[in-house]
PDB file of C-alpha atoms in Angstrom:
ATOM      1  CA  UNK A  16      19.365  -6.092   7.056  1.00  0.00           C
ATOM      2  CA  UNK A  17      17.063  -4.506   4.458  1.00  0.00           C
ATOM      3  CA  UNK A  18      13.697  -3.273   5.220  1.00  0.00           C
ATOM      4  CA  UNK A  19      11.014  -3.055   2.721  1.00  0.00           C
ATOM      5  CA  UNK A  20       8.545  -0.375   3.109  1.00  0.00           C
ATOM      6  CA  UNK A  21       4.721  -0.964   3.100  1.00  0.00           C
ATOM      7  CA  UNK A  22       4.093   1.712   0.652  1.00  0.00           C
ATOM      8  CA  UNK A  23       5.611   3.424  -2.112  1.00  0.00           C
ATOM      9  CA  UNK A  24       4.666   6.238  -4.159  1.00  0.00           C
ATOM     10  CA  UNK A  25       1.704   8.549  -3.755  1.00  0.00           C
ATOM     11  CA  UNK A  26      -1.337   8.198  -1.723  1.00  0.00           C
ATOM     12  CA  UNK A  27      -4.595  10.098  -2.089  1.00  0.00           C
ATOM     13  CA  UNK A  28      -6.321  11.411   1.261  1.00  0.00           C
ATOM     14  CA  UNK A  29      -9.956  10.751  -0.095  1.00  0.00           C
ATOM     15  CA  UNK A  30     -12.946  13.015   0.984  1.00  0.00           C
ATOM     16  CA  UNK A  31     -16.023  11.281   2.391  1.00  0.00           C
ATOM     17  CA  UNK A  32     -18.808  12.573   0.241  1.00  0.00           C
ATOM     18  CA  UNK A  33     -21.867  13.397   2.173  1.00  0.00           C
ATOM     19  CA  UNK A  34     -25.436  14.394   1.259  1.00  0.00           C
ATOM     20  CA  UNK A  35     -28.656  14.989   3.338  1.00  0.00           C
ATOM     21  CA  UNK A  36     -28.707  11.416   4.188  1.00  0.00           C
ATOM     22  CA  UNK A  37     -25.189  11.010   5.593  1.00  0.00           C
ATOM     23  CA  UNK A  38     -22.402   9.249   3.882  1.00  0.00           C
ATOM     24  CA  UNK A  39     -23.018   8.924   0.127  1.00  0.00           C
ATOM     25  CA  UNK A  40     -21.484   5.479  -0.554  1.00  0.00           C
ATOM     26  CA  UNK A  41     -22.247   5.535  -4.326  1.00  0.00           C
ATOM     27  CA  UNK A  42     -20.140   8.601  -4.651  1.00  0.00           C
ATOM     28  CA  UNK A  43     -17.451   7.216  -2.479  1.00  0.00           C
ATOM     29  CA  UNK A  44     -17.094   3.808  -4.367  1.00  0.00           C
ATOM     30  CA  UNK A  45     -16.871   6.028  -7.488  1.00  0.00           C
ATOM     31  CA  UNK A  46     -13.858   8.123  -6.014  1.00  0.00           C
ATOM     32  CA  UNK A  47     -12.267   4.807  -4.811  1.00  0.00           C
ATOM     33  CA  UNK A  48     -12.521   3.410  -8.340  1.00  0.00           C
ATOM     34  CA  UNK A  49     -11.378   6.404 -10.127  1.00  0.00           C
ATOM     35  CA  UNK A  50      -8.371   6.824  -7.931  1.00  0.00           C
ATOM     36  CA  UNK A  51      -7.319   3.266  -8.442  1.00  0.00           C
ATOM     37  CA  UNK A  52      -8.111   3.370 -12.252  1.00  0.00           C
ATOM     38  CA  UNK A  53      -6.036   6.555 -12.648  1.00  0.00           C
ATOM     39  CA  UNK A  54      -3.078   4.879 -11.121  1.00  0.00           C
ATOM     40  CA  UNK A  55      -2.727   5.943  -7.564  1.00  0.00           C
ATOM     41  CA  UNK A  56      -0.392   3.901  -4.998  1.00  0.00           C
ATOM     42  CA  UNK A  57      -2.616   4.074  -1.966  1.00  0.00           C
ATOM     43  CA  UNK A  58      -5.678   5.446  -0.317  1.00  0.00           C
ATOM     44  CA  UNK A  59      -6.007   7.232   3.073  1.00  0.00           C
ATOM     45  CA  UNK A  60      -9.588   6.758   4.138  1.00  0.00           C
ATOM     46  CA  UNK A  61     -11.036   8.993   6.963  1.00  0.00           C
ATOM     47  CA  UNK A  62      -7.975  11.217   7.216  1.00  0.00           C
ATOM     48  CA  UNK A  63      -7.906  14.875   8.087  1.00  0.00           C
ATOM     49  CA  UNK A  64      -9.749  15.592   4.568  1.00  0.00           C
ATOM     50  CA  UNK A  65     -12.045  12.766   4.901  1.00  0.00           C
ATOM     51  CA  UNK A  66     -14.544  14.324   7.364  1.00  0.00           C
ATOM     52  CA  UNK A  67     -13.569  12.009  10.292  1.00  0.00           C
ATOM     53  CA  UNK A  68     -14.316  14.403  12.777  1.00  0.00           C
ATOM     54  CA  UNK A  69     -17.938  14.880  11.638  1.00  0.00           C
ATOM     55  CA  UNK A  70     -18.705  11.032  11.488  1.00  0.00           C
ATOM     56  CA  UNK A  71     -20.269   9.008  14.596  1.00  0.00           C
ATOM     57  CA  UNK A  72     -18.277   6.096  15.794  1.00  0.00           C
ATOM     58  CA  UNK A  73     -20.010   3.488  13.785  1.00  0.00           C
ATOM     59  CA  UNK A  74     -20.312   5.428  10.811  1.00  0.00           C
ATOM     60  CA  UNK A  75     -16.581   5.956  10.683  1.00  0.00           C
ATOM     61  CA  UNK A  76     -15.901   2.360  11.178  1.00  0.00           C
ATOM     62  CA  UNK A  77     -18.615   1.792   8.213  1.00  0.00           C
ATOM     63  CA  UNK A  78     -16.661   3.990   6.215  1.00  0.00           C
ATOM     64  CA  UNK A  79     -13.596   2.256   6.620  1.00  0.00           C
ATOM     65  CA  UNK A  80     -15.182  -0.959   6.086  1.00  0.00           C
ATOM     66  CA  UNK A  81     -16.733  -0.034   2.879  1.00  0.00           C
ATOM     67  CA  UNK A  82     -13.707   1.454   1.455  1.00  0.00           C
ATOM     68  CA  UNK A  83     -11.586  -1.421   2.168  1.00  0.00           C
ATOM     69  CA  UNK A  84     -13.863  -3.847   0.564  1.00  0.00           C
ATOM     70  CA  UNK A  85     -14.410  -1.567  -2.522  1.00  0.00           C
ATOM     71  CA  UNK A  86     -10.632  -1.295  -2.935  1.00  0.00           C
ATOM     72  CA  UNK A  87     -10.766  -5.155  -2.839  1.00  0.00           C
ATOM     73  CA  UNK A  88      -6.831  -5.608  -2.576  1.00  0.00           C
ATOM     74  CA  UNK A  89      -6.033  -3.250  -5.394  1.00  0.00           C
ATOM     75  CA  UNK A  90      -3.837  -0.735  -3.551  1.00  0.00           C
ATOM     76  CA  UNK A  91      -2.605  -0.557  -0.068  1.00  0.00           C
ATOM     77  CA  UNK A  92      -5.122   1.066   2.518  1.00  0.00           C
ATOM     78  CA  UNK A  93      -4.355   3.687   5.263  1.00  0.00           C
ATOM     79  CA  UNK A  94      -7.156   4.162   7.860  1.00  0.00           C
ATOM     80  CA  UNK A  95      -7.512   7.875   9.335  1.00  0.00           C
ATOM     81  CA  UNK A  96      -7.684   6.667  13.164  1.00  0.00           C
ATOM     82  CA  UNK A  97      -6.332   9.982  14.747  1.00  0.00           C
ATOM     83  CA  UNK A  98      -8.156  11.776  17.437  1.00  0.00           C
ATOM     84  CA  UNK A  99      -7.549  14.034  20.372  1.00  0.00           C
ATOM     85  CA  UNK A 100      -8.962  11.490  22.560  1.00  0.00           C
ATOM     86  CA  UNK A 101      -6.177   8.598  22.800  1.00  0.00           C
ATOM     87  CA  UNK A 102      -8.561   5.884  23.929  1.00  0.00           C
ATOM     88  CA  UNK A 103     -10.671   6.439  20.912  1.00  0.00           C
ATOM     89  CA  UNK A 104      -7.751   6.411  18.702  1.00  0.00           C
ATOM     90  CA  UNK A 105      -6.793   3.240  20.102  1.00  0.00           C
ATOM     91  CA  UNK A 106     -10.144   1.628  19.710  1.00  0.00           C
ATOM     92  CA  UNK A 107     -10.494   2.943  15.969  1.00  0.00           C
ATOM     93  CA  UNK A 108      -7.114   1.820  15.087  1.00  0.00           C
ATOM     94  CA  UNK A 109      -7.938  -1.782  16.392  1.00  0.00           C
ATOM     95  CA  UNK A 110     -11.271  -1.623  14.465  1.00  0.00           C
ATOM     96  CA  UNK A 111      -9.367  -0.709  11.341  1.00  0.00           C
ATOM     97  CA  UNK A 112      -7.001  -3.571  11.841  1.00  0.00           C
ATOM     98  CA  UNK A 113      -9.893  -6.051  12.177  1.00  0.00           C
ATOM     99  CA  UNK A 114     -11.132  -4.838   8.971  1.00  0.00           C
ATOM    100  CA  UNK A 115      -7.639  -5.422   7.399  1.00  0.00           C
ATOM    101  CA  UNK A 116      -5.960  -2.249   6.979  1.00  0.00           C
ATOM    102  CA  UNK A 117      -2.076  -1.905   6.463  1.00  0.00           C
ATOM    103  CA  UNK A 118      -1.691   1.109   8.220  1.00  0.00           C
TER     104      UNK A 118
END
């Protein structure tokens, strides 16, 4: 039996740009577009470099949603849903799956 991997190549763990008002979605969108236009194979959103520990619950989900919609199927998307709180990690993973994340 042959198993095809979900991802091949390199994935960038994006930062989540913040300003005095919170998440800077304009800058986040530019980063996503630039990475994809530059040939990245996949994106990691809200991973360890994505300020995930500093985002509120709904803010975290909104960053995942915005990023997934901005990528618009151009590359596979990986949601950063890890946590020291198992119940929270499960909840966040379910939210990411509802959005459509591949991993």
